[in-house]
């Protein structure tokens, strides 16, 4: 009597089919996950590249770009030597920083790096006067002038004109674009409304005023 191969049981065929279907689904899910991952990486990388080009070429908003006169804004009751203060000016989206150096000099700048728009911080322990520093790509700016001293930033920081009232309160009253003096920026925004601007905006006006 010959021995014949028994056909697989119905339940066994169902199990094998289910396992094969599960294997196919896992493989498809893995492929989809890899594709999604690669798409996300490509999108983020492309966004960073486009953003960097946009910042460098001036397509994106820069601090102090507006030609209108910003409203004066009180930013602090007092800023003591060796202190810094983060604030928003002239708009809520414009990050800025005020620093009071050891000799009492008060200076204000945009707190957005001119390289790739990272946040700028003040490191008072660096050098004799401290420095403005972007930790993203090691950009460094002079705390007294806002000019680039190290790293990849292509231009200096836009300035914020600060004045100190007799009661010690500090007010922001205008901005200057990168490369402008504070007086040039103020005259561009205020025009003939200020007596010092009626003869043309000249150099100077870099230091804070006490009124």
Backbone as JSON Lines, residues from 0, in Angstrom:
{"i":0,"aa":"X","n":[0.87,-1.19,0.0],"ca":[0.0,0.0,0.0],"c":[0.89,1.22,0.0]}
{"i":1,"aa":"X","n":[0.69,2.02,-0.99],"ca":[1.53,3.2,-1.07],"c":[1.1,4.25,-0.06]}
{"i":2,"aa":"X","n":[2.07,4.98,0.36],"ca":[1.78,6.06,1.3],"c":[1.69,7.35,0.49]}
{"i":3,"aa":"X","n":[0.63,8.02,0.57],"ca":[0.44,9.28,-0.16],"c":[0.54,10.45,0.81]}
{"i":4,"aa":"X","n":[0.97,11.6,0.24],"ca":[1.11,12.8,1.07],"c":[-0.26,13.36,1.41]}
{"i":5,"aa":"X","n":[-0.41,13.58,2.65],"ca":[-1.7,14.1,3.09],"c":[-1.8,15.59,2.76]}
{"i":6,"aa":"X","n":[-2.91,16.01,2.23],"ca":[-3.09,17.45,1.97],"c":[-3.09,18.24,3.28]}
{"i":7,"aa":"X","n":[-2.54,19.42,3.26],"ca":[-2.54,20.21,4.5],"c":[-3.94,20.52,4.96]}
{"i":8,"aa":"X","n":[-4.05,20.57,6.23],"ca":[-5.36,20.88,6.81],"c":[-5.76,22.3,6.45]}
{"i":9,"aa":"X","n":[-7.05,22.51,6.43],"ca":[-7.59,23.84,6.07],"c":[-7.08,24.91,7.01]}
{"i":10,"aa":"X","n":[-7.02,24.58,8.29],"ca":[-6.56,25.57,9.27],"c":[-5.12,25.95,9.05]}
{"i":11,"aa":"X","n":[-4.27,24.97,8.61],"ca":[-2.87,25.26,8.37],"c":[-2.7,26.21,7.2]}
{"i":12,"aa":"X","n":[-3.5,25.99,6.11],"ca":[-3.42,26.89,4.96],"c":[-3.81,28.31,5.35]}
{"i":13,"aa":"X","n":[-4.82,28.43,6.17],"ca":[-5.26,29.76,6.62],"c":[-4.17,30.45,7.42]}
{"i":14,"aa":"X","n":[-3.48,29.67,8.26],"ca":[-2.42,30.24,9.1],"c":[-1.27,30.75,8.23]}
{"i":15,"aa":"X","n":[-0.88,29.9,7.23],"ca":[0.2,30.31,6.35],"c":[-0.16,31.56,5.56]}
{"i":16,"aa":"X","n":[-1.39,31.61,5.08],"ca":[-1.84,32.78,4.31],"c":[-1.84,34.03,5.18]}
{"i":17,"aa":"X","n":[-2.26,33.87,6.41],"ca":[-2.28,35.02,7.33],"c":[-0.87,35.5,7.63]}
{"i":18,"aa":"X","n":[0.06,34.56,7.84],"ca":[1.45,34.94,8.12],"c":[2.07,35.64,6.91]}
{"i":19,"aa":"X","n":[1.76,35.13,5.71],"ca":[2.3,35.76,4.51],"c":[1.74,37.16,4.32]}
{"i":20,"aa":"X","n":[0.45,37.32,4.58],"ca":[-0.18,38.63,4.46],"c":[0.43,39.61,5.47]}
{"i":21,"aa":"X","n":[0.67,39.1,6.7],"ca":[1.27,39.94,7.74],"c":[2.68,40.35,7.34]}
{"i":22,"aa":"X","n":[3.45,39.41,6.78],"ca":[4.81,39.71,6.34],"c":[4.8,40.79,5.26]}
{"i":23,"aa":"X","n":[3.86,40.64,4.29],"ca":[3.76,41.63,3.21],"c":[3.4,43.01,3.75]}
{"i":24,"aa":"X","n":[2.5,43.02,4.74],"ca":[2.09,44.31,5.3],"c":[3.21,44.98,6.07]}
{"i":25,"aa":"X","n":[3.98,44.17,6.83],"ca":[5.12,44.72,7.56],"c":[6.15,45.29,6.6]}
{"i":26,"aa":"X","n":[6.4,44.54,5.51],"ca":[7.37,45.02,4.52],"c":[6.9,46.31,3.89]}
{"i":27,"aa":"X","n":[5.59,46.38,3.57],"ca":[5.04,47.6,2.97],"c":[5.11,48.76,3.94]}
{"i":28,"aa":"X","n":[4.8,48.48,5.24],"ca":[4.87,49.54,6.25],"c":[6.29,50.04,6.42]}
{"i":29,"aa":"X","n":[7.25,49.1,6.39],"ca":[8.65,49.5,6.53],"c":[9.08,50.37,5.37]}
{"i":30,"aa":"X","n":[8.65,50.0,4.16],"ca":[8.99,50.79,2.99],"c":[8.37,52.18,3.07]}
{"i":31,"aa":"X","n":[7.11,52.22,3.52],"ca":[6.44,53.51,3.66],"c":[7.14,54.37,4.7]}
{"i":32,"aa":"X","n":[7.54,53.73,5.81],"ca":[8.23,54.48,6.86],"c":[9.55,55.04,6.35]}
{"i":33,"aa":"X","n":[10.3,54.25,5.61],"ca":[11.56,54.73,5.07],"c":[11.33,55.88,4.09]}
{"i":34,"aa":"X","n":[10.32,55.7,3.25],"ca":[10.02,56.76,2.28],"c":[9.59,58.04,2.99]}
{"i":35,"aa":"X","n":[8.73,57.89,4.01],"ca":[8.29,59.07,4.76],"c":[9.47,59.75,5.44]}
{"i":36,"aa":"X","n":[10.37,58.93,6.02],"ca":[11.54,59.48,6.7],"c":[12.41,60.27,5.72]}
{"i":37,"aa":"X","n":[12.66,59.66,4.56],"ca":[13.49,60.34,3.57],"c":[12.82,61.62,3.08]}
{"i":38,"aa":"X","n":[11.5,61.57,2.91],"ca":[10.79,62.76,2.47],"c":[10.87,63.87,3.51]}
{"i":39,"aa":"X","n":[10.72,63.49,4.79],"ca":[10.81,64.49,5.86],"c":[12.2,65.1,5.91]}
{"i":40,"aa":"X","n":[13.23,64.24,5.83],"ca":[14.61,64.74,5.86],"c":[14.86,65.68,4.69]}
{"i":41,"aa":"X","n":[14.4,65.29,3.51],"ca":[14.6,66.14,2.33],"c":[13.87,67.47,2.48]}
{"i":42,"aa":"X","n":[12.65,67.41,3.04],"ca":[11.87,68.65,3.21],"c":[12.54,69.59,4.19]}
{"i":43,"aa":"X","n":[12.98,69.04,5.35],"ca":[13.63,69.87,6.37],"c":[14.93,70.45,5.84]}
{"i":44,"aa":"X","n":[15.74,69.59,5.17],"ca":[17.01,70.07,4.64],"c":[16.78,71.16,3.6]}
{"i":45,"aa":"X","n":[15.8,70.94,2.75],"ca":[15.49,71.95,1.74],"c":[15.0,73.24,2.36]}
{"i":46,"aa":"X","n":[14.19,73.11,3.42],"ca":[13.7,74.31,4.09],"c":[14.81,75.1,4.73]}
{"i":47,"aa":"X","n":[15.77,74.39,5.35],"ca":[16.91,75.09,5.95],"c":[17.74,75.79,4.89]}
{"i":48,"aa":"X","n":[17.94,75.13,3.77],"ca":[18.74,75.73,2.7],"c":[18.05,76.96,2.14]}
{"i":49,"aa":"X","n":[16.75,76.85,1.87],"ca":[16.0,78.0,1.34],"c":[15.98,79.13,2.35]}
{"i":50,"aa":"X","n":[15.77,78.77,3.65],"ca":[15.75,79.8,4.68],"c":[17.06,80.53,4.78]}
{"i":51,"aa":"X","n":[18.18,79.77,4.69],"ca":[19.5,80.4,4.76],"c":[19.73,81.35,3.61]}
{"i":52,"aa":"X","n":[19.35,80.92,2.4],"ca":[19.51,81.8,1.23],"c":[18.62,83.02,1.36]}
{"i":53,"aa":"X","n":[17.4,82.83,1.88],"ca":[16.47,83.95,2.01],"c":[16.99,84.98,3.0]}
{"i":54,"aa":"X","n":[17.53,84.51,4.14],"ca":[18.08,85.44,5.12],"c":[19.28,86.18,4.54]}
{"i":55,"aa":"X","n":[20.17,85.42,3.89],"ca":[21.39,86.03,3.35],"c":[21.08,87.03,2.24]}
{"i":56,"aa":"X","n":[20.06,86.75,1.44],"ca":[19.75,87.64,0.31],"c":[18.8,88.76,0.68]}
{"i":57,"aa":"X","n":[18.26,88.72,1.91],"ca":[17.41,89.81,2.35],"c":[15.95,89.65,1.99]}
{"i":58,"aa":"X","n":[15.52,88.42,1.58],"ca":[14.12,88.22,1.23],"c":[13.25,88.28,2.48]}
{"i":59,"aa":"X","n":[13.72,87.68,3.57],"ca":[12.94,87.65,4.79],"c":[13.02,89.0,5.51]}
{"i":60,"aa":"X","n":[12.05,89.21,6.39],"ca":[12.0,90.44,7.17],"c":[13.26,90.61,8.01]}
{"i":61,"aa":"X","n":[13.8,91.8,7.97],"ca":[14.94,92.11,8.82],"c":[14.54,93.19,9.81]}
{"i":62,"aa":"X","n":[15.19,93.15,10.96],"ca":[14.91,94.12,12.01],"c":[15.2,95.53,11.49]}
{"i":63,"aa":"X","n":[14.23,96.43,11.66],"ca":[14.44,97.82,11.26],"c":[14.18,98.09,9.8]}
{"i":64,"aa":"X","n":[13.57,97.15,9.07],"ca":[13.33,97.35,7.65],"c":[12.27,98.41,7.36]}
{"i":65,"aa":"X","n":[11.34,98.56,8.25],"ca":[10.23,99.48,8.0],"c":[10.68,100.93,7.9]}
{"i":66,"aa":"X","n":[10.03,101.69,7.02],"ca":[10.36,103.1,6.87],"c":[9.54,103.98,7.8]}
{"i":67,"aa":"X","n":[8.45,103.47,8.35],"ca":[7.63,104.26,9.25],"c":[8.31,104.49,10.58]}
{"i":68,"aa":"X","n":[7.84,105.49,11.29],"ca":[8.41,105.82,12.6],"c":[7.81,104.9,13.66]}
{"i":69,"aa":"X","n":[8.61,104.07,14.33],"ca":[8.07,103.21,15.38],"c":[7.71,104.02,16.61]}
{"i":70,"aa":"X","n":[6.77,103.52,17.37],"ca":[6.35,104.19,18.59],"c":[7.39,103.98,19.7]}
{"i":71,"aa":"X","n":[7.67,105.01,20.49],"ca":[8.57,104.82,21.64],"c":[8.0,103.77,22.58]}
{"i":72,"aa":"X","n":[8.89,103.02,23.2],"ca":[8.46,101.95,24.09],"c":[9.39,101.87,25.29]}
{"i":73,"aa":"X","n":[8.81,101.9,26.47],"ca":[9.59,101.73,27.68],"c":[9.94,100.25,27.81]}
{"i":74,"aa":"X","n":[11.24,99.95,27.97],"ca":[11.66,98.56,28.05],"c":[12.14,98.16,29.44]}
{"i":75,"aa":"X","n":[12.46,99.14,30.28],"ca":[12.96,98.79,31.62],"c":[12.89,100.01,32.53]}
{"i":76,"aa":"X","n":[12.69,99.75,33.81],"ca":[12.77,100.85,34.79],"c":[14.21,101.29,34.98]}
{"i":77,"aa":"X","n":[15.14,100.33,34.82],"ca":[16.56,100.64,34.99],"c":[17.38,99.46,34.48]}
{"i":78,"aa":"X","n":[18.51,99.75,33.87],"ca":[19.46,98.71,33.48],"c":[20.81,99.08,34.08]}
{"i":79,"aa":"X","n":[21.32,98.24,34.95],"ca":[22.56,98.53,35.65],"c":[23.77,98.05,34.85]}
{"i":80,"aa":"X","n":[24.95,98.62,35.12],"ca":[26.16,98.15,34.44],"c":[26.35,96.64,34.61]}
{"i":81,"aa":"X","n":[26.72,95.99,33.53],"ca":[26.91,94.55,33.56],"c":[25.64,93.75,33.32]}
{"i":82,"aa":"X","n":[24.52,94.44,33.08],"ca":[23.26,93.75,32.85],"c":[22.88,93.79,31.37]}
{"i":83,"aa":"X","n":[22.08,92.81,30.97],"ca":[21.48,92.82,29.64],"c":[19.99,92.55,29.78]}
{"i":84,"aa":"X","n":[19.25,92.89,28.73],"ca":[17.79,92.74,28.78],"c":[17.3,92.36,27.4]}
{"i":85,"aa":"X","n":[16.52,91.28,27.32],"ca":[15.87,90.89,26.07],"c":[14.49,91.56,26.02]}
{"i":86,"aa":"X","n":[14.15,92.1,24.87],"ca":[12.84,92.74,24.72],"c":[12.4,92.64,23.27]}
{"i":87,"aa":"X","n":[11.2,93.12,22.96],"ca":[10.66,93.11,21.6],"c":[10.45,94.54,21.12]}
{"i":88,"aa":"X","n":[11.06,94.85,19.97],"ca":[10.92,96.19,19.41],"c":[11.47,96.2,17.99]}
{"i":89,"aa":"X","n":[10.82,96.92,17.04],"ca":[9.63,97.75,17.22],"c":[8.31,96.99,17.23]}
{"i":90,"aa":"X","n":[8.31,95.75,16.7],"ca":[7.09,94.94,16.71],"c":[7.22,93.76,17.63]}
{"i":91,"aa":"X","n":[6.11,93.08,17.86],"ca":[6.13,91.93,18.76],"c":[6.97,90.78,18.21]}
{"i":92,"aa":"X","n":[7.21,90.79,16.89],"ca":[8.01,89.72,16.29],"c":[9.5,90.06,16.23]}
{"i":93,"aa":"X","n":[9.87,91.28,16.62],"ca":[11.25,91.74,16.5],"c":[11.98,91.57,17.83]}
{"i":94,"aa":"X","n":[12.86,90.57,17.88],"ca":[13.63,90.32,19.1],"c":[14.8,91.29,19.18]}
{"i":95,"aa":"X","n":[15.0,91.84,20.35],"ca":[16.06,92.82,20.55],"c":[16.75,92.58,21.89]}
{"i":96,"aa":"X","n":[17.92,93.2,22.04],"ca":[18.68,93.05,23.28],"c":[19.32,94.39,23.63]}
{"i":97,"aa":"X","n":[19.25,94.74,24.9],"ca":[19.91,95.94,25.42],"c":[21.02,95.48,26.35]}
{"i":98,"aa":"X","n":[22.16,96.15,26.28],"ca":[23.27,95.83,27.17],"c":[23.82,97.12,27.79]}
{"i":99,"aa":"X","n":[24.19,97.03,29.05],"ca":[24.86,98.14,29.73],"c":[26.26,97.65,30.09]}
{"i":100,"aa":"X","n":[27.24,98.24,29.44],"ca":[28.61,97.81,29.68],"c":[29.14,98.39,30.98]}
{"i":101,"aa":"X","n":[30.32,97.94,31.38],"ca":[30.86,98.31,32.69],"c":[31.05,99.81,32.83]}
{"i":102,"aa":"X","n":[31.36,100.5,31.72],"ca":[31.57,101.94,31.81],"c":[30.27,102.74,31.73]}
{"i":103,"aa":"X","n":[29.14,102.04,31.72],"ca":[27.84,102.71,31.7],"c":[27.24,102.88,30.32]}
{"i":104,"aa":"X","n":[27.99,102.57,29.26],"ca":[27.47,102.7,27.9],"c":[26.26,101.79,27.72]}
{"i":105,"aa":"X","n":[25.2,102.37,27.16],"ca":[23.96,101.64,26.91],"c":[23.82,101.44,25.41]}
{"i":106,"aa":"X","n":[23.62,100.2,24.99],"ca":[23.51,99.91,23.56],"c":[22.39,98.92,23.31]}
{"i":107,"aa":"X","n":[21.72,99.07,22.17],"ca":[20.63,98.16,21.82],"c":[20.81,97.63,20.41]}
{"i":108,"aa":"X","n":[20.45,96.38,20.22],"ca":[20.62,95.73,18.91],"c":[19.47,94.77,18.65]}
{"i":109,"aa":"X","n":[19.32,94.42,17.39],"ca":[18.5,93.27,17.05],"c":[19.15,92.04,17.65]}
{"i":110,"aa":"X","n":[18.32,91.12,18.18],"ca":[18.85,89.89,18.75],"c":[18.71,88.73,17.78]}
{"i":111,"aa":"X","n":[18.65,89.05,16.48],"ca":[18.54,88.03,15.43],"c":[19.83,88.06,14.61]}
{"i":112,"aa":"X","n":[20.55,86.95,14.61],"ca":[21.83,86.89,13.9],"c":[21.6,87.12,12.41]}
{"i":113,"aa":"X","n":[22.5,87.85,11.79],"ca":[22.39,88.15,10.37],"c":[22.85,87.0,9.49]}
{"i":114,"aa":"X","n":[23.24,85.89,10.1],"ca":[23.63,84.71,9.32],"c":[22.4,83.88,8.98]}
{"i":115,"aa":"X","n":[21.86,83.15,9.97],"ca":[20.68,82.31,9.73],"c":[19.58,82.57,10.75]}
{"i":116,"aa":"X","n":[19.53,83.78,11.28],"ca":[18.43,84.24,12.13],"c":[18.32,83.51,13.47]}
{"i":117,"aa":"X","n":[19.42,82.98,13.98],"ca":[19.41,82.41,15.33],"c":[19.44,83.55,16.36]}
{"i":118,"aa":"X","n":[19.16,83.2,17.61],"ca":[19.13,84.19,18.68],"c":[20.55,84.63,19.06]}
{"i":119,"aa":"X","n":[20.7,85.92,19.32],"ca":[21.98,86.49,19.74],"c":[21.93,86.76,21.24]}
{"i":120,"aa":"X","n":[22.99,86.37,21.94],"ca":[23.09,86.52,23.39],"c":[24.27,87.43,23.73]}
{"i":121,"aa":"X","n":[24.25,87.98,24.94],"ca":[25.38,88.78,25.4],"c":[26.18,87.98,26.41]}
{"i":122,"aa":"X","n":[27.49,87.87,26.17],"ca":[28.39,87.2,27.11],"c":[29.31,88.26,27.71]}
{"i":123,"aa":"X","n":[28.96,88.74,28.89],"ca":[29.68,89.86,29.48],"c":[31.07,89.48,29.96]}
{"i":124,"aa":"X","n":[31.31,88.17,30.16],"ca":[32.62,87.74,30.68],"c":[33.67,87.65,29.59]}
{"i":125,"aa":"X","n":[33.3,87.85,28.33],"ca":[34.25,87.72,27.23],"c":[34.9,89.07,26.93]}
{"i":126,"aa":"X","n":[36.21,89.15,27.11],"ca":[36.93,90.38,26.84],"c":[36.66,91.45,27.88]}
{"i":127,"aa":"X","n":[37.08,92.65,27.57],"ca":[36.93,93.75,28.53],"c":[35.53,94.35,28.51]}
{"i":128,"aa":"X","n":[34.8,94.15,27.42],"ca":[33.48,94.77,27.29],"c":[32.38,93.76,27.02]}
{"i":129,"aa":"X","n":[32.7,92.47,27.01],"ca":[31.71,91.48,26.67],"c":[31.54,91.39,25.16]}
{"i":130,"aa":"X","n":[30.68,90.49,24.72],"ca":[30.45,90.33,23.29],"c":[29.03,89.82,23.06]}
{"i":131,"aa":"X","n":[28.53,90.1,21.87],"ca":[27.26,89.54,21.43],"c":[27.57,88.3,20.62]}
{"i":132,"aa":"X","n":[26.88,87.21,20.97],"ca":[27.31,85.89,20.49],"c":[26.13,85.09,19.96]}
{"i":133,"aa":"X","n":[26.3,84.47,18.8],"ca":[25.31,83.56,18.25],"c":[25.84,82.14,18.39]}
{"i":134,"aa":"X","n":[25.22,81.29,19.22],"ca":[25.74,79.95,19.46],"c":[25.52,78.97,18.32]}
{"i":135,"aa":"X","n":[24.67,79.3,17.35],"ca":[24.37,78.34,16.28],"c":[25.59,78.05,15.42]}
{"i":136,"aa":"X","n":[26.31,79.12,15.01],"ca":[27.46,78.92,14.13],"c":[28.66,79.77,14.56]}
{"i":137,"aa":"X","n":[28.7,80.08,15.87],"ca":[29.85,80.78,16.46],"c":[30.04,82.18,15.86]}
{"i":138,"aa":"X","n":[28.95,82.86,15.62],"ca":[29.06,84.25,15.18],"c":[29.28,85.17,16.37]}
{"i":139,"aa":"X","n":[30.14,86.18,16.2],"ca":[30.47,87.09,17.29],"c":[30.36,88.53,16.78]}
{"i":140,"aa":"X","n":[29.75,89.39,17.59],"ca":[29.58,90.8,17.25],"c":[30.14,91.67,18.37]}
{"i":141,"aa":"X","n":[30.68,92.81,17.99],"ca":[31.2,93.78,18.96],"c":[30.05,94.36,19.78]}
{"i":142,"aa":"X","n":[30.17,94.33,21.1],"ca":[29.08,94.8,21.95],"c":[28.88,96.31,21.87]}
{"i":143,"aa":"X","n":[29.92,97.05,21.49],"ca":[29.8,98.51,21.43],"c":[29.29,99.01,20.09]}
{"i":144,"aa":"X","n":[29.59,98.28,19.03],"ca":[29.22,98.75,17.69],"c":[28.25,97.82,16.96]}
{"i":145,"aa":"X","n":[28.19,96.55,17.35],"ca":[27.35,95.59,16.67],"c":[27.98,94.99,15.43]}
{"i":146,"aa":"X","n":[29.23,95.37,15.12],"ca":[29.9,94.86,13.92],"c":[30.41,93.44,14.13]}
{"i":147,"aa":"X","n":[30.53,92.69,13.05],"ca":[30.99,91.31,13.1],"c":[32.47,91.27,13.46]}
{"i":148,"aa":"X","n":[32.83,90.43,14.43],"ca":[34.24,90.25,14.79],"c":[34.72,88.82,14.55]}
{"i":149,"aa":"X","n":[33.8,87.87,14.38],"ca":[34.2,86.49,14.11],"c":[33.01,85.71,13.59]}
{"i":150,"aa":"X","n":[33.3,84.62,12.87],"ca":[32.24,83.73,12.42],"c":[31.65,84.11,11.07]}
{"i":151,"aa":"X","n":[30.56,83.43,10.69],"ca":[30.01,83.58,9.34],"c":[29.02,84.73,9.1]}
{"i":152,"aa":"X","n":[28.54,85.48,10.1],"ca":[27.57,86.53,9.78],"c":[28.09,87.48,8.72]}
{"i":153,"aa":"X","n":[27.27,87.81,7.7],"ca":[27.74,88.64,6.6],"c":[27.73,90.14,6.9]}
{"i":154,"aa":"X","n":[27.07,90.56,7.94],"ca":[26.98,92.0,8.25],"c":[26.69,92.17,9.74]}
{"i":155,"aa":"X","n":[26.86,93.41,10.2],"ca":[26.63,93.7,11.61],"c":[25.16,93.66,11.98]}
{"i":156,"aa":"X","n":[24.91,93.75,13.28],"ca":[23.53,93.72,13.78],"c":[22.84,95.07,13.57]}
{"i":157,"aa":"X","n":[21.58,95.06,13.13],"ca":[20.79,96.29,13.16],"c":[20.72,96.82,14.59]}
{"i":158,"aa":"X","n":[20.6,98.14,14.72],"ca":[20.65,98.77,16.04],"c":[19.26,99.2,16.49]}
{"i":159,"aa":"X","n":[19.13,99.33,17.79],"ca":[17.94,99.92,18.4],"c":[18.4,101.13,19.19]}
{"i":160,"aa":"X","n":[17.81,102.28,18.9],"ca":[18.18,103.51,19.59],"c":[17.5,103.56,20.96]}
{"i":161,"aa":"X","n":[18.33,103.63,22.01],"ca":[17.84,103.67,23.38],"c":[18.14,105.02,24.0]}
{"i":162,"aa":"X","n":[17.22,105.53,24.79],"ca":[17.48,106.72,25.59],"c":[17.13,106.41,27.04]}
{"i":163,"aa":"X","n":[17.81,107.12,27.93],"ca":[17.6,106.91,29.36],"c":[17.05,108.2,29.95]}
{"i":164,"aa":"X","n":[15.91,108.1,30.59],"ca":[15.28,109.27,31.21],"c":[15.94,109.59,32.55]}
{"i":165,"aa":"X","n":[15.64,110.74,33.08],"ca":[16.23,111.17,34.35],"c":[15.89,110.22,35.5]}
{"i":166,"aa":"X","n":[14.73,109.56,35.41],"ca":[14.36,108.62,36.47],"c":[15.02,107.25,36.32]}
{"i":167,"aa":"X","n":[15.88,107.11,35.28],"ca":[16.58,105.85,35.07],"c":[15.89,104.89,34.12]}
{"i":168,"aa":"X","n":[14.65,105.19,33.74],"ca":[13.93,104.29,32.83],"c":[14.56,104.33,31.44]}
{"i":169,"aa":"X","n":[14.5,103.21,30.76],"ca":[15.12,103.08,29.44],"c":[14.01,102.89,28.4]}
{"i":170,"aa":"X","n":[14.1,103.67,27.32],"ca":[13.1,103.65,26.27],"c":[13.76,103.35,24.93]}
{"i":171,"aa":"X","n":[13.09,102.55,24.1],"ca":[13.48,102.36,22.72],"c":[12.68,103.33,21.86]}
{"i":172,"aa":"X","n":[13.35,104.08,20.99],"ca":[12.64,105.11,20.22],"c":[12.86,104.99,18.71]}
{"i":173,"aa":"X","n":[13.66,104.05,18.27],"ca":[13.89,103.92,16.83],"c":[14.86,102.8,16.53]}
{"i":174,"aa":"X","n":[15.03,102.51,15.25],"ca":[15.95,101.46,14.83],"c":[16.83,101.95,13.7]}
{"i":175,"aa":"X","n":[17.9,101.24,13.47],"ca":[18.78,101.52,12.33],"c":[19.12,100.2,11.66]}
{"i":176,"aa":"X","n":[19.1,100.19,10.35],"ca":[19.45,98.99,9.61],"c":[20.93,98.69,9.75]}
{"i":177,"aa":"X","n":[21.29,97.48,9.41],"ca":[22.7,97.1,9.42],"c":[23.47,98.02,8.48]}
{"i":178,"aa":"X","n":[24.55,98.63,9.0],"ca":[25.35,99.55,8.21],"c":[24.97,101.01,8.38]}
{"i":179,"aa":"X","n":[23.79,101.29,8.94],"ca":[23.38,102.67,9.22],"c":[23.85,103.08,10.61]}
{"i":180,"aa":"X","n":[24.11,104.37,10.77],"ca":[24.3,104.9,12.11],"c":[22.92,105.08,12.74]}
{"i":181,"aa":"X","n":[22.91,105.22,14.05],"ca":[21.64,105.45,14.74],"c":[20.97,106.73,14.24]}
{"i":182,"aa":"X","n":[21.76,107.78,13.98],"ca":[21.18,109.02,13.51],"c":[20.59,108.85,12.11]}
{"i":183,"aa":"X","n":[21.27,108.13,11.25],"ca":[20.74,107.89,9.91],"c":[19.43,107.12,9.97]}
{"i":184,"aa":"X","n":[19.37,106.1,10.84],"ca":[18.14,105.34,10.98],"c":[17.02,106.18,11.53]}
{"i":185,"aa":"X","n":[17.32,106.99,12.53],"ca":[16.3,107.83,13.14],"c":[15.78,108.86,12.15]}
{"i":186,"aa":"X","n":[16.68,109.45,11.37],"ca":[16.26,110.46,10.4],"c":[15.48,109.83,9.24]}
{"i":187,"aa":"X","n":[15.82,108.61,8.86],"ca":[15.05,107.93,7.83],"c":[13.63,107.71,8.29]}
{"i":188,"aa":"X","n":[13.45,107.43,9.58],"ca":[12.13,107.14,10.1],"c":[11.35,108.4,10.48]}
{"i":189,"aa":"X","n":[12.04,109.41,10.98],"ca":[11.36,110.61,11.47],"c":[11.35,111.76,10.47]}
{"i":190,"aa":"X","n":[12.31,111.75,9.55],"ca":[12.36,112.82,8.54],"c":[12.54,114.19,9.17]}
{"i":191,"aa":"X","n":[11.81,115.18,8.65],"ca":[11.95,116.56,9.11],"c":[11.31,116.82,10.47]}
{"i":192,"aa":"X","n":[10.75,115.8,11.06],"ca":[10.13,115.98,12.37],"c":[11.19,116.29,13.43]}
{"i":193,"aa":"X","n":[12.44,115.93,13.18],"ca":[13.52,116.2,14.12],"c":[14.44,117.26,13.56]}
{"i":194,"aa":"X","n":[14.84,118.2,14.39],"ca":[15.69,119.3,13.95],"c":[17.04,118.8,13.46]}
{"i":195,"aa":"X","n":[17.59,117.78,14.1],"ca":[18.9,117.29,13.71],"c":[18.88,116.64,12.33]}
{"i":196,"aa":"X","n":[17.67,116.32,11.82],"ca":[17.56,115.66,10.51],"c":[17.34,116.64,9.36]}
{"i":197,"aa":"X","n":[17.05,117.88,9.65],"ca":[16.67,118.81,8.59],"c":[17.82,119.19,7.69]}
{"i":198,"aa":"X","n":[19.04,119.03,8.2],"ca":[20.2,119.3,7.37],"c":[20.78,118.06,6.75]}
{"i":199,"aa":"X","n":[20.06,116.93,6.86],"ca":[20.58,115.66,6.32],"c":[21.14,114.82,7.43]}
{"i":200,"aa":"X","n":[20.93,113.54,7.33],"ca":[21.41,112.62,8.35],"c":[22.91,112.43,8.2]}
{"i":201,"aa":"X","n":[23.62,112.74,9.26],"ca":[25.06,112.57,9.23],"c":[25.5,111.41,10.07]}
{"i":202,"aa":"X","n":[26.78,111.27,10.19],"ca":[27.31,110.19,11.02],"c":[27.16,110.57,12.47]}
{"i":203,"aa":"X","n":[27.4,109.64,13.32],"ca":[27.34,109.92,14.74],"c":[26.04,109.41,15.34]}
{"i":204,"aa":"X","n":[25.7,109.96,16.52],"ca":[24.49,109.53,17.19],"c":[24.57,108.11,17.69]}
{"i":205,"aa":"X","n":[25.75,107.58,17.87],"ca":[25.9,106.18,18.23],"c":[25.68,105.94,19.71]}
{"i":206,"aa":"X","n":[25.94,106.96,20.53],"ca":[25.86,106.71,21.95],"c":[24.47,107.06,22.47]}
{"i":207,"aa":"X","n":[24.15,106.5,23.61],"ca":[22.84,106.73,24.19],"c":[22.73,108.17,24.66]}
{"i":208,"aa":"X","n":[21.49,108.65,24.76],"ca":[21.24,110.02,25.19],"c":[20.5,110.0,26.5]}
{"i":209,"aa":"X","n":[20.76,110.99,27.3],"ca":[20.03,111.16,28.56],"c":[19.18,112.41,28.44]}
{"i":210,"aa":"X","n":[17.86,112.25,28.63],"ca":[16.96,113.4,28.5],"c":[16.29,113.72,29.8]}
